[in-house]
Amino acid sequence: LRLKRLQYIIHFLLLSIMMPLRVTTKVLSFDTSSAHGSIALLEGEEVRAELRVHTSATHSTLLLNSVDFLLKRLNWKLEDLCLVAVGTGPGSFTGIRIGIATALGFSESLSIPYAGLSGLDALAFQARCLDGRIGAILDAHRSQAYYGEYESRGGKVRRVGAYSLFNLSDLERHICDRHLYIVGDTGKCLPGKASGWPRTIAVDPFLAAAIGRMAVSRRRVWRPAGSIMTEPTYIRPPDAVKNRDRKRG
């Protein structure tokens, strides 16, 4: 217990050393886990510039150029940044890896902390003004959906249970007639419902801004540069892993 407390203290001492004393935190945030790719620059929780890229192409060819474009638009330099935040999925395995690797690269080269946050959490965070249970859905393709459930009270959102992967028919049964606010890829994953519960709430599918705001408000998720502690939120194992296990079997 004492060792854990010491590690916790050291972790936040490192963060306090890395964070300069500035009035506002300048944040680079991006999400490359789906076709709804986005990059945002924030001061505190205020979005100053944002770029959205809806494409099926790999984000690796666009990400760095997009960051450079936004920085120039605001007349910011890379050295002005205090924090880098990244979406960790679930979603495209390649996109997730590109995002996390890029975030770690910025963090290491600029000696600033980084934060990795789930896209499901970012969807639920956008509905934090509501009190009650929130169900967040992301399209997993193959007639499946990623799902996370949250409790929202007084503007604070807390995940309840683990992330899940559902067949669409099973997800529909799981949430049927429950007192839930549903956010995310509802159009693709769930049939329309005119009234009653659950209720669909529209939120922004481009998640960079929400991820940046979450990172600013949740300092406990920050990690110091050089600390390889961000794990992808895959939920479903990559095809390469499944093919390897199938061959071994």
mmCIF file of N, CA and C in Angstrom, residues 103-216:
data_model
loop_
_atom_site.group_PDB
_atom_site.id
_atom_site.type_symbol
_atom_site.label_atom_id
_atom_site.label_comp_id
_atom_site.label_asym_id
_atom_site.label_seq_id
_atom_site.Cartn_x
_atom_site.Cartn_y
_atom_site.Cartn_z
ATOM 1 N N ALA A 103 0.501 10.382 -30.556
ATOM 2 C CA ALA A 103 0.380 11.092 -29.272
ATOM 3 C C ALA A 103 1.612 10.868 -28.400
ATOM 4 N N LEU A 104 2.074 9.631 -28.354
ATOM 5 C CA LEU A 104 3.277 9.337 -27.576
ATOM 6 C C LEU A 104 4.492 10.063 -28.154
ATOM 7 N N GLY A 105 4.549 10.156 -29.480
ATOM 8 C CA GLY A 105 5.656 10.870 -30.115
ATOM 9 C C GLY A 105 5.669 12.348 -29.758
ATOM 10 N N PHE A 106 4.492 12.998 -29.805
ATOM 11 C CA PHE A 106 4.393 14.405 -29.413
ATOM 12 C C PHE A 106 4.773 14.574 -27.939
ATOM 13 N N SER A 107 4.239 13.698 -27.102
ATOM 14 C CA SER A 107 4.501 13.794 -25.663
ATOM 15 C C SER A 107 5.990 13.687 -25.357
ATOM 16 N N GLU A 108 6.642 12.720 -25.986
ATOM 17 C CA GLU A 108 8.070 12.484 -25.732
ATOM 18 C C GLU A 108 8.924 13.630 -26.272
ATOM 19 N N SER A 109 8.634 14.080 -27.489
ATOM 20 C CA SER A 109 9.483 15.103 -28.103
ATOM 21 C C SER A 109 9.293 16.472 -27.463
ATOM 22 N N LEU A 110 8.092 16.755 -26.946
ATOM 23 C CA LEU A 110 7.806 18.063 -26.351
ATOM 24 C C LEU A 110 7.901 18.050 -24.824
ATOM 25 N N SER A 111 8.097 16.853 -24.246
ATOM 26 C CA SER A 111 8.162 16.694 -22.780
ATOM 27 C C SER A 111 6.896 17.241 -22.107
ATOM 28 N N ILE A 112 5.752 16.843 -22.672
ATOM 29 C CA ILE A 112 4.465 17.219 -22.087
ATOM 30 C C ILE A 112 3.671 15.946 -21.801
ATOM 31 N N PRO A 113 2.740 15.985 -20.862
ATOM 32 C CA PRO A 113 1.933 14.796 -20.578
ATOM 33 C C PRO A 113 0.944 14.497 -21.694
ATOM 34 N N TYR A 114 0.454 13.270 -21.699
ATOM 35 C CA TYR A 114 -0.568 12.884 -22.656
ATOM 36 C C TYR A 114 -1.677 12.143 -21.919
ATOM 37 N N ALA A 115 -2.833 12.079 -22.560
ATOM 38 C CA ALA A 115 -3.978 11.379 -21.981
ATOM 39 C C ALA A 115 -4.655 10.563 -23.067
ATOM 40 N N GLY A 116 -4.914 9.301 -22.789
ATOM 41 C CA GLY A 116 -5.637 8.443 -23.716
ATOM 42 C C GLY A 116 -7.029 8.174 -23.180
ATOM 43 N N LEU A 117 -8.056 8.408 -24.001
ATOM 44 C CA LEU A 117 -9.442 8.293 -23.546
ATOM 45 C C LEU A 117 -10.279 7.542 -24.576
ATOM 46 N N SER A 118 -11.218 6.762 -24.074
ATOM 47 C CA SER A 118 -12.066 5.944 -24.928
ATOM 48 C C SER A 118 -13.093 6.782 -25.679
ATOM 49 N N GLY A 119 -13.385 6.393 -26.924
ATOM 50 C CA GLY A 119 -14.423 7.054 -27.692
ATOM 51 C C GLY A 119 -15.799 6.888 -27.080
ATOM 52 N N LEU A 120 -16.063 5.734 -26.465
ATOM 53 C CA LEU A 120 -17.346 5.536 -25.791
ATOM 54 C C LEU A 120 -17.497 6.511 -24.631
ATOM 55 N N ASP A 121 -16.410 6.714 -23.878
ATOM 56 C CA ASP A 121 -16.437 7.687 -22.779
ATOM 57 C C ASP A 121 -16.697 9.100 -23.313
ATOM 58 N N ALA A 122 -16.094 9.412 -24.464
ATOM 59 C CA ALA A 122 -16.259 10.750 -25.042
ATOM 60 C C ALA A 122 -17.703 10.990 -25.484
ATOM 61 N N LEU A 123 -18.354 9.956 -25.999
ATOM 62 C CA LEU A 123 -19.769 10.084 -26.368
ATOM 63 C C LEU A 123 -20.623 10.360 -25.138
ATOM 64 N N ALA A 124 -20.410 9.573 -24.085
ATOM 65 C CA ALA A 124 -21.195 9.752 -22.861
ATOM 66 C C ALA A 124 -20.915 11.105 -22.217
ATOM 67 N N PHE A 125 -19.671 11.552 -22.274
ATOM 68 C CA PHE A 125 -19.278 12.838 -21.685
ATOM 69 C C PHE A 125 -20.080 13.986 -22.287
ATOM 70 N N GLN A 126 -20.409 13.866 -23.565
ATOM 71 C CA GLN A 126 -21.159 14.931 -24.223
ATOM 72 C C GLN A 126 -22.598 15.044 -23.722
ATOM 73 N N ALA A 127 -23.093 14.010 -23.048
ATOM 74 C CA ALA A 127 -24.456 14.023 -22.512
ATOM 75 C C ALA A 127 -24.462 14.211 -20.996
ATOM 76 N N ARG A 128 -23.377 14.789 -20.457
ATOM 77 C CA ARG A 128 -23.233 14.915 -19.008
ATOM 78 C C ARG A 128 -24.240 15.872 -18.375
ATOM 79 N N CYS A 129 -24.915 16.673 -19.181
ATOM 80 C CA CYS A 129 -25.936 17.579 -18.635
ATOM 81 C C CYS A 129 -27.194 16.825 -18.214
ATOM 82 N N LEU A 130 -27.317 15.571 -18.650
ATOM 83 C CA LEU A 130 -28.479 14.760 -18.297
ATOM 84 C C LEU A 130 -28.213 13.977 -17.022
ATOM 85 N N ASP A 131 -29.228 13.758 -16.224
ATOM 86 C CA ASP A 131 -29.128 12.909 -15.044
ATOM 87 C C ASP A 131 -29.800 11.571 -15.340
ATOM 88 N N GLY A 132 -29.064 10.496 -15.110
ATOM 89 C CA GLY A 132 -29.616 9.174 -15.362
ATOM 90 C C GLY A 132 -28.606 8.265 -16.021
ATOM 91 N N ARG A 133 -29.087 7.153 -16.559
ATOM 92 C CA ARG A 133 -28.224 6.189 -17.232
ATOM 93 C C ARG A 133 -28.050 6.550 -18.701
ATOM 94 N N ILE A 134 -26.813 6.430 -19.169
ATOM 95 C CA ILE A 134 -26.469 6.711 -20.567
ATOM 96 C C ILE A 134 -25.873 5.451 -21.180
ATOM 97 N N GLY A 135 -26.345 5.103 -22.357
ATOM 98 C CA GLY A 135 -25.749 4.009 -23.113
ATOM 99 C C GLY A 135 -25.053 4.576 -24.334
ATOM 100 N N ALA A 136 -23.755 4.309 -24.483
ATOM 101 C CA ALA A 136 -22.976 4.818 -25.621
ATOM 102 C C ALA A 136 -22.707 3.671 -26.595
ATOM 103 N N ILE A 137 -22.925 3.941 -27.881
ATOM 104 C CA ILE A 137 -22.815 2.913 -28.918
ATOM 105 C C ILE A 137 -21.876 3.379 -30.027
ATOM 106 N N LEU A 138 -20.992 2.483 -30.439
ATOM 107 C CA LEU A 138 -20.151 2.717 -31.618
ATOM 108 C C LEU A 138 -20.288 1.526 -32.557
ATOM 109 N N ASP A 139 -20.405 1.812 -33.828
ATOM 110 C CA ASP A 139 -20.547 0.768 -34.836
ATOM 111 C C ASP A 139 -19.268 -0.060 -34.913
ATOM 112 N N ALA A 140 -19.403 -1.370 -34.732
ATOM 113 C CA ALA A 140 -18.255 -2.277 -34.817
ATOM 114 C C ALA A 140 -18.252 -3.039 -36.139
ATOM 115 N N HIS A 141 -19.215 -2.714 -37.037
ATOM 116 C CA HIS A 141 -19.369 -3.405 -38.318
ATOM 117 C C HIS A 141 -19.681 -4.888 -38.072
ATOM 118 N N ARG A 142 -19.809 -5.643 -39.125
ATOM 119 C CA ARG A 142 -20.110 -7.079 -39.035
ATOM 120 C C ARG A 142 -21.367 -7.340 -38.199
ATOM 121 N N SER A 143 -22.340 -6.430 -38.274
ATOM 122 C CA SER A 143 -23.602 -6.543 -37.523
ATOM 123 C C SER A 143 -23.358 -6.595 -36.026
ATOM 124 N N GLN A 144 -22.347 -5.836 -35.577
ATOM 125 C CA GLN A 144 -22.028 -5.764 -34.151
ATOM 126 C C GLN A 144 -21.850 -4.307 -33.735
ATOM 127 N N ALA A 145 -21.868 -4.073 -32.417
ATOM 128 C CA ALA A 145 -21.692 -2.719 -31.884
ATOM 129 C C ALA A 145 -20.923 -2.784 -30.576
ATOM 130 N N TYR A 146 -20.057 -1.782 -30.359
ATOM 131 C CA TYR A 146 -19.402 -1.599 -29.064
ATOM 132 C C TYR A 146 -20.359 -0.819 -28.163
ATOM 133 N N TYR A 147 -20.358 -1.176 -26.883
ATOM 134 C CA TYR A 147 -21.329 -0.558 -25.974
ATOM 135 C C TYR A 147 -20.686 -0.298 -24.617
ATOM 136 N N GLY A 148 -21.009 0.877 -24.064
ATOM 137 C CA GLY A 148 -20.606 1.216 -22.696
ATOM 138 C C GLY A 148 -21.776 1.879 -21.997
ATOM 139 N N GLU A 149 -21.919 1.614 -20.707
ATOM 140 C CA GLU A 149 -23.037 2.190 -19.952
ATOM 141 C C GLU A 149 -22.499 3.064 -18.820
ATOM 142 N N TYR A 150 -23.208 4.169 -18.549
ATOM 143 C CA TYR A 150 -22.693 5.206 -17.648
ATOM 144 C C TYR A 150 -23.794 5.723 -16.739
ATOM 145 N N GLU A 151 -23.377 6.213 -15.590
ATOM 146 C CA GLU A 151 -24.261 6.912 -14.663
ATOM 147 C C GLU A 151 -23.870 8.387 -14.678
ATOM 148 N N SER A 152 -24.844 9.245 -14.952
ATOM 149 C CA SER A 152 -24.598 10.684 -15.027
ATOM 150 C C SER A 152 -25.360 11.390 -13.918
ATOM 151 N N ARG A 153 -24.622 12.163 -13.109
ATOM 152 C CA ARG A 153 -25.236 12.919 -12.023
ATOM 153 C C ARG A 153 -24.487 14.236 -11.842
ATOM 154 N N GLY A 154 -25.232 15.327 -11.847
ATOM 155 C CA GLY A 154 -24.636 16.628 -11.565
ATOM 156 C C GLY A 154 -23.503 17.019 -12.477
ATOM 157 N N GLY A 155 -23.579 16.621 -13.752
ATOM 158 C CA GLY A 155 -22.537 16.979 -14.705
ATOM 159 C C GLY A 155 -21.325 16.068 -14.686
ATOM 160 N N LYS A 156 -21.363 15.004 -13.884
ATOM 161 C CA LYS A 156 -20.260 14.043 -13.830
ATOM 162 C C LYS A 156 -20.739 12.691 -14.324
ATOM 163 N N VAL A 157 -19.905 12.054 -15.140
ATOM 164 C CA VAL A 157 -20.266 10.792 -15.773
ATOM 165 C C VAL A 157 -19.311 9.696 -15.295
ATOM 166 N N ARG A 158 -19.886 8.579 -14.874
ATOM 167 C CA ARG A 158 -19.084 7.450 -14.375
ATOM 168 C C ARG A 158 -19.509 6.181 -15.117
ATOM 169 N N ARG A 159 -18.512 5.473 -15.646
ATOM 170 C CA ARG A 159 -18.834 4.230 -16.350
ATOM 171 C C ARG A 159 -19.270 3.156 -15.367
ATOM 172 N N VAL A 160 -20.284 2.391 -15.764
ATOM 173 C CA VAL A 160 -20.815 1.303 -14.949
ATOM 174 C C VAL A 160 -20.537 -0.010 -15.673
ATOM 175 N N GLY A 161 -19.650 -0.820 -15.128
ATOM 176 C CA GLY A 161 -19.326 -2.089 -15.763
ATOM 177 C C GLY A 161 -18.305 -1.937 -16.871
ATOM 178 N N ALA A 162 -18.030 -3.039 -17.532
ATOM 179 C CA ALA A 162 -16.998 -3.080 -18.575
ATOM 180 C C ALA A 162 -17.591 -2.724 -19.935
ATOM 181 N N TYR A 163 -16.720 -2.338 -20.866
ATOM 182 C CA TYR A 163 -17.140 -2.170 -22.245
ATOM 183 C C TYR A 163 -17.557 -3.534 -22.797
ATOM 184 N N SER A 164 -18.480 -3.529 -23.765
ATOM 185 C CA SER A 164 -19.005 -4.780 -24.309
ATOM 186 C C SER A 164 -19.049 -4.741 -25.822
ATOM 187 N N LEU A 165 -19.074 -5.926 -26.415
ATOM 188 C CA LEU A 165 -19.293 -6.095 -27.844
ATOM 189 C C LEU A 165 -20.555 -6.923 -28.010
ATOM 190 N N PHE A 166 -21.575 -6.350 -28.674
ATOM 191 C CA PHE A 166 -22.859 -7.010 -28.849
ATOM 192 C C PHE A 166 -23.145 -7.272 -30.321
ATOM 193 N N ASN A 167 -23.793 -8.386 -30.617
ATOM 194 C CA ASN A 167 -24.506 -8.503 -31.874
ATOM 195 C C ASN A 167 -25.670 -7.519 -31.816
ATOM 196 N N LEU A 168 -26.033 -6.921 -32.944
ATOM 197 C CA LEU A 168 -27.044 -5.866 -32.927
ATOM 198 C C LEU A 168 -28.372 -6.346 -32.355
ATOM 199 N N SER A 169 -28.755 -7.570 -32.675
ATOM 200 C CA SER A 169 -30.018 -8.084 -32.144
ATOM 201 C C SER A 169 -29.952 -8.240 -30.626
ATOM 202 N N ASP A 170 -28.788 -8.644 -30.114
ATOM 203 C CA ASP A 170 -28.627 -8.789 -28.663
ATOM 204 C C ASP A 170 -28.605 -7.431 -27.978
ATOM 205 N N LEU A 171 -27.977 -6.440 -28.615
ATOM 206 C CA LEU A 171 -27.949 -5.099 -28.033
ATOM 207 C C LEU A 171 -29.356 -4.517 -27.950
ATOM 208 N N GLU A 172 -30.142 -4.727 -28.989
ATOM 209 C CA GLU A 172 -31.511 -4.219 -28.975
ATOM 210 C C GLU A 172 -32.297 -4.811 -27.806
ATOM 211 N N ARG A 173 -32.111 -6.103 -27.575
ATOM 212 C CA ARG A 173 -32.798 -6.730 -26.437
ATOM 213 C C ARG A 173 -32.254 -6.214 -25.104
ATOM 214 N N HIS A 174 -30.936 -5.954 -25.064
ATOM 215 C CA HIS A 174 -30.299 -5.515 -23.824
ATOM 216 C C HIS A 174 -30.832 -4.166 -23.351
ATOM 217 N N ILE A 175 -31.119 -3.268 -24.275
ATOM 218 C CA ILE A 175 -31.546 -1.926 -23.884
ATOM 219 C C ILE A 175 -33.057 -1.723 -24.001
ATOM 220 N N CYS A 176 -33.773 -2.728 -24.505
ATOM 221 C CA CYS A 176 -35.201 -2.590 -24.783
ATOM 222 C C CYS A 176 -35.979 -2.138 -23.553
ATOM 223 N N ASP A 177 -36.729 -1.048 -23.700
ATOM 224 C CA ASP A 177 -37.636 -0.512 -22.669
ATOM 225 C C ASP A 177 -36.936 -0.054 -21.395
ATOM 226 N N ARG A 178 -35.612 0.032 -21.409
ATOM 227 C CA ARG A 178 -34.895 0.510 -20.228
ATOM 228 C C ARG A 178 -34.851 2.033 -20.213
ATOM 229 N N HIS A 179 -34.758 2.587 -19.017
ATOM 230 C CA HIS A 179 -34.725 4.044 -18.846
ATOM 231 C C HIS A 179 -33.306 4.519 -19.134
ATOM 232 N N LEU A 180 -32.972 4.620 -20.440
ATOM 233 C CA LEU A 180 -31.623 4.953 -20.885
ATOM 234 C C LEU A 180 -31.664 6.101 -21.886
ATOM 235 N N TYR A 181 -30.624 6.939 -21.829
ATOM 236 C CA TYR A 181 -30.351 7.890 -22.896
ATOM 237 C C TYR A 181 -29.281 7.250 -23.777
ATOM 238 N N ILE A 182 -29.559 7.107 -25.064
ATOM 239 C CA ILE A 182 -28.644 6.427 -25.968
ATOM 240 C C ILE A 182 -27.940 7.452 -26.853
ATOM 241 N N VAL A 183 -26.604 7.379 -26.908
ATOM 242 C CA VAL A 183 -25.804 8.288 -27.727
ATOM 243 C C VAL A 183 -24.878 7.482 -28.628
ATOM 244 N N GLY A 184 -24.474 8.101 -29.733
ATOM 245 C CA GLY A 184 -23.502 7.455 -30.607
ATOM 246 C C GLY A 184 -24.098 7.032 -31.929
ATOM 247 N N ASP A 185 -23.663 5.859 -32.414
ATOM 248 C CA ASP A 185 -24.071 5.368 -33.733
ATOM 249 C C ASP A 185 -25.435 4.697 -33.678
ATOM 250 N N THR A 186 -26.431 5.433 -33.260
ATOM 251 C CA THR A 186 -27.766 4.857 -33.092
ATOM 252 C C THR A 186 -28.435 4.596 -34.437
ATOM 253 N N GLY A 187 -28.211 5.463 -35.411
ATOM 254 C CA GLY A 187 -28.852 5.295 -36.707
ATOM 255 C C GLY A 187 -28.454 4.006 -37.399
ATOM 256 N N LYS A 188 -27.171 3.645 -37.294
ATOM 257 C CA LYS A 188 -26.679 2.434 -37.948
ATOM 258 C C LYS A 188 -26.995 1.175 -37.155
ATOM 259 N N CYS A 189 -27.048 1.312 -35.838
ATOM 260 C CA CYS A 189 -27.086 0.126 -34.985
ATOM 261 C C CYS A 189 -28.455 -0.196 -34.396
ATOM 262 N N LEU A 190 -29.348 0.786 -34.346
ATOM 263 C CA LEU A 190 -30.643 0.569 -33.705
ATOM 264 C C LEU A 190 -31.765 1.089 -34.582
ATOM 265 N N PRO A 191 -32.890 0.404 -34.598
ATOM 266 C CA PRO A 191 -34.033 0.917 -35.354
ATOM 267 C C PRO A 191 -34.612 2.151 -34.678
ATOM 268 N N GLY A 192 -35.224 3.034 -35.461
ATOM 269 C CA GLY A 192 -35.819 4.242 -34.900
ATOM 270 C C GLY A 192 -36.991 3.923 -33.983
ATOM 271 N N LYS A 193 -37.154 4.762 -32.956
ATOM 272 C CA LYS A 193 -38.246 4.588 -32.007
ATOM 273 C C LYS A 193 -38.897 5.940 -31.790
ATOM 274 N N ALA A 194 -40.192 6.014 -32.036
ATOM 275 C CA ALA A 194 -40.884 7.297 -32.022
ATOM 276 C C ALA A 194 -41.008 7.880 -30.625
ATOM 277 N N SER A 195 -41.243 7.050 -29.617
ATOM 278 C CA SER A 195 -41.454 7.550 -28.262
ATOM 279 C C SER A 195 -41.066 6.493 -27.242
ATOM 280 N N GLY A 196 -41.122 6.888 -25.958
ATOM 281 C CA GLY A 196 -40.791 5.950 -24.893
ATOM 282 C C GLY A 196 -39.308 5.804 -24.677
ATOM 283 N N TRP A 197 -38.936 4.768 -23.919
ATOM 284 C CA TRP A 197 -37.535 4.523 -23.582
ATOM 285 C C TRP A 197 -37.043 3.291 -24.297
ATOM 286 N N PRO A 198 -35.721 3.246 -24.594
ATOM 287 C CA PRO A 198 -34.710 4.288 -24.374
ATOM 288 C C PRO A 198 -34.881 5.461 -25.341
ATOM 289 N N ARG A 199 -34.260 6.612 -24.986
ATOM 290 C CA ARG A 199 -34.355 7.818 -25.787
ATOM 291 C C ARG A 199 -33.014 8.132 -26.436
ATOM 292 N N THR A 200 -33.046 8.455 -27.705
ATOM 293 C CA THR A 200 -31.831 8.781 -28.449
ATOM 294 C C THR A 200 -31.494 10.259 -28.286
ATOM 295 N N ILE A 201 -30.242 10.532 -27.941
ATOM 296 C CA ILE A 201 -29.748 11.896 -27.771
ATOM 297 C C ILE A 201 -28.651 12.146 -28.811
ATOM 298 N N ALA A 202 -28.791 13.222 -29.571
ATOM 299 C CA ALA A 202 -27.798 13.528 -30.603
ATOM 300 C C ALA A 202 -26.550 14.138 -29.975
ATOM 301 N N VAL A 203 -25.389 13.587 -30.290
ATOM 302 C CA VAL A 203 -24.100 14.133 -29.867
ATOM 303 C C VAL A 203 -23.180 14.156 -31.082
ATOM 304 N N ASP A 204 -22.037 14.798 -30.932
ATOM 305 C CA ASP A 204 -21.093 14.957 -32.039
ATOM 306 C C ASP A 204 -20.303 13.663 -32.263
ATOM 307 N N PRO A 205 -20.371 13.070 -33.462
ATOM 308 C CA PRO A 205 -19.597 11.848 -33.719
ATOM 309 C C PRO A 205 -18.105 12.104 -33.934
ATOM 310 N N PHE A 206 -17.733 13.363 -34.200
ATOM 311 C CA PHE A 206 -16.314 13.723 -34.325
ATOM 312 C C PHE A 206 -15.807 14.049 -32.915
ATOM 313 N N LEU A 207 -14.925 13.214 -32.379
ATOM 314 C CA LEU A 207 -14.705 13.154 -30.934
ATOM 315 C C LEU A 207 -13.514 13.935 -30.403
ATOM 316 N N ALA A 208 -12.702 14.558 -31.254
ATOM 317 C CA ALA A 208 -11.480 15.211 -30.770
ATOM 318 C C ALA A 208 -11.775 16.277 -29.720
ATOM 319 N N ALA A 209 -12.790 17.115 -29.959
ATOM 320 C CA ALA A 209 -13.107 18.185 -29.014
ATOM 321 C C ALA A 209 -13.538 17.619 -27.665
ATOM 322 N N ALA A 210 -14.408 16.607 -27.681
ATOM 323 C CA ALA A 210 -14.866 15.997 -26.426
ATOM 324 C C ALA A 210 -13.725 15.320 -25.688
ATOM 325 N N ILE A 211 -12.829 14.668 -26.423
ATOM 326 C CA ILE A 211 -11.670 14.020 -25.807
ATOM 327 C C ILE A 211 -10.772 15.063 -25.156
ATOM 328 N N GLY A 212 -10.567 16.199 -25.849
ATOM 329 C CA GLY A 212 -9.753 17.271 -25.276
ATOM 330 C C GLY A 212 -10.368 17.842 -24.012
ATOM 331 N N ARG A 213 -11.675 18.098 -24.043
ATOM 332 C CA ARG A 213 -12.351 18.639 -22.852
ATOM 333 C C ARG A 213 -12.306 17.643 -21.692
ATOM 334 N N MET A 214 -12.509 16.369 -22.002
ATOM 335 C CA MET A 214 -12.425 15.350 -20.954
ATOM 336 C C MET A 214 -11.047 15.306 -20.331
ATOM 337 N N ALA A 215 -10.022 15.364 -21.176
ATOM 338 C CA ALA A 215 -8.644 15.294 -20.679
ATOM 339 C C ALA A 215 -8.335 16.461 -19.745
ATOM 340 N N VAL A 216 -8.788 17.658 -20.100
ATOM 341 C CA VAL A 216 -8.554 18.825 -19.252
ATOM 342 C C VAL A 216 -9.251 18.677 -17.903
#
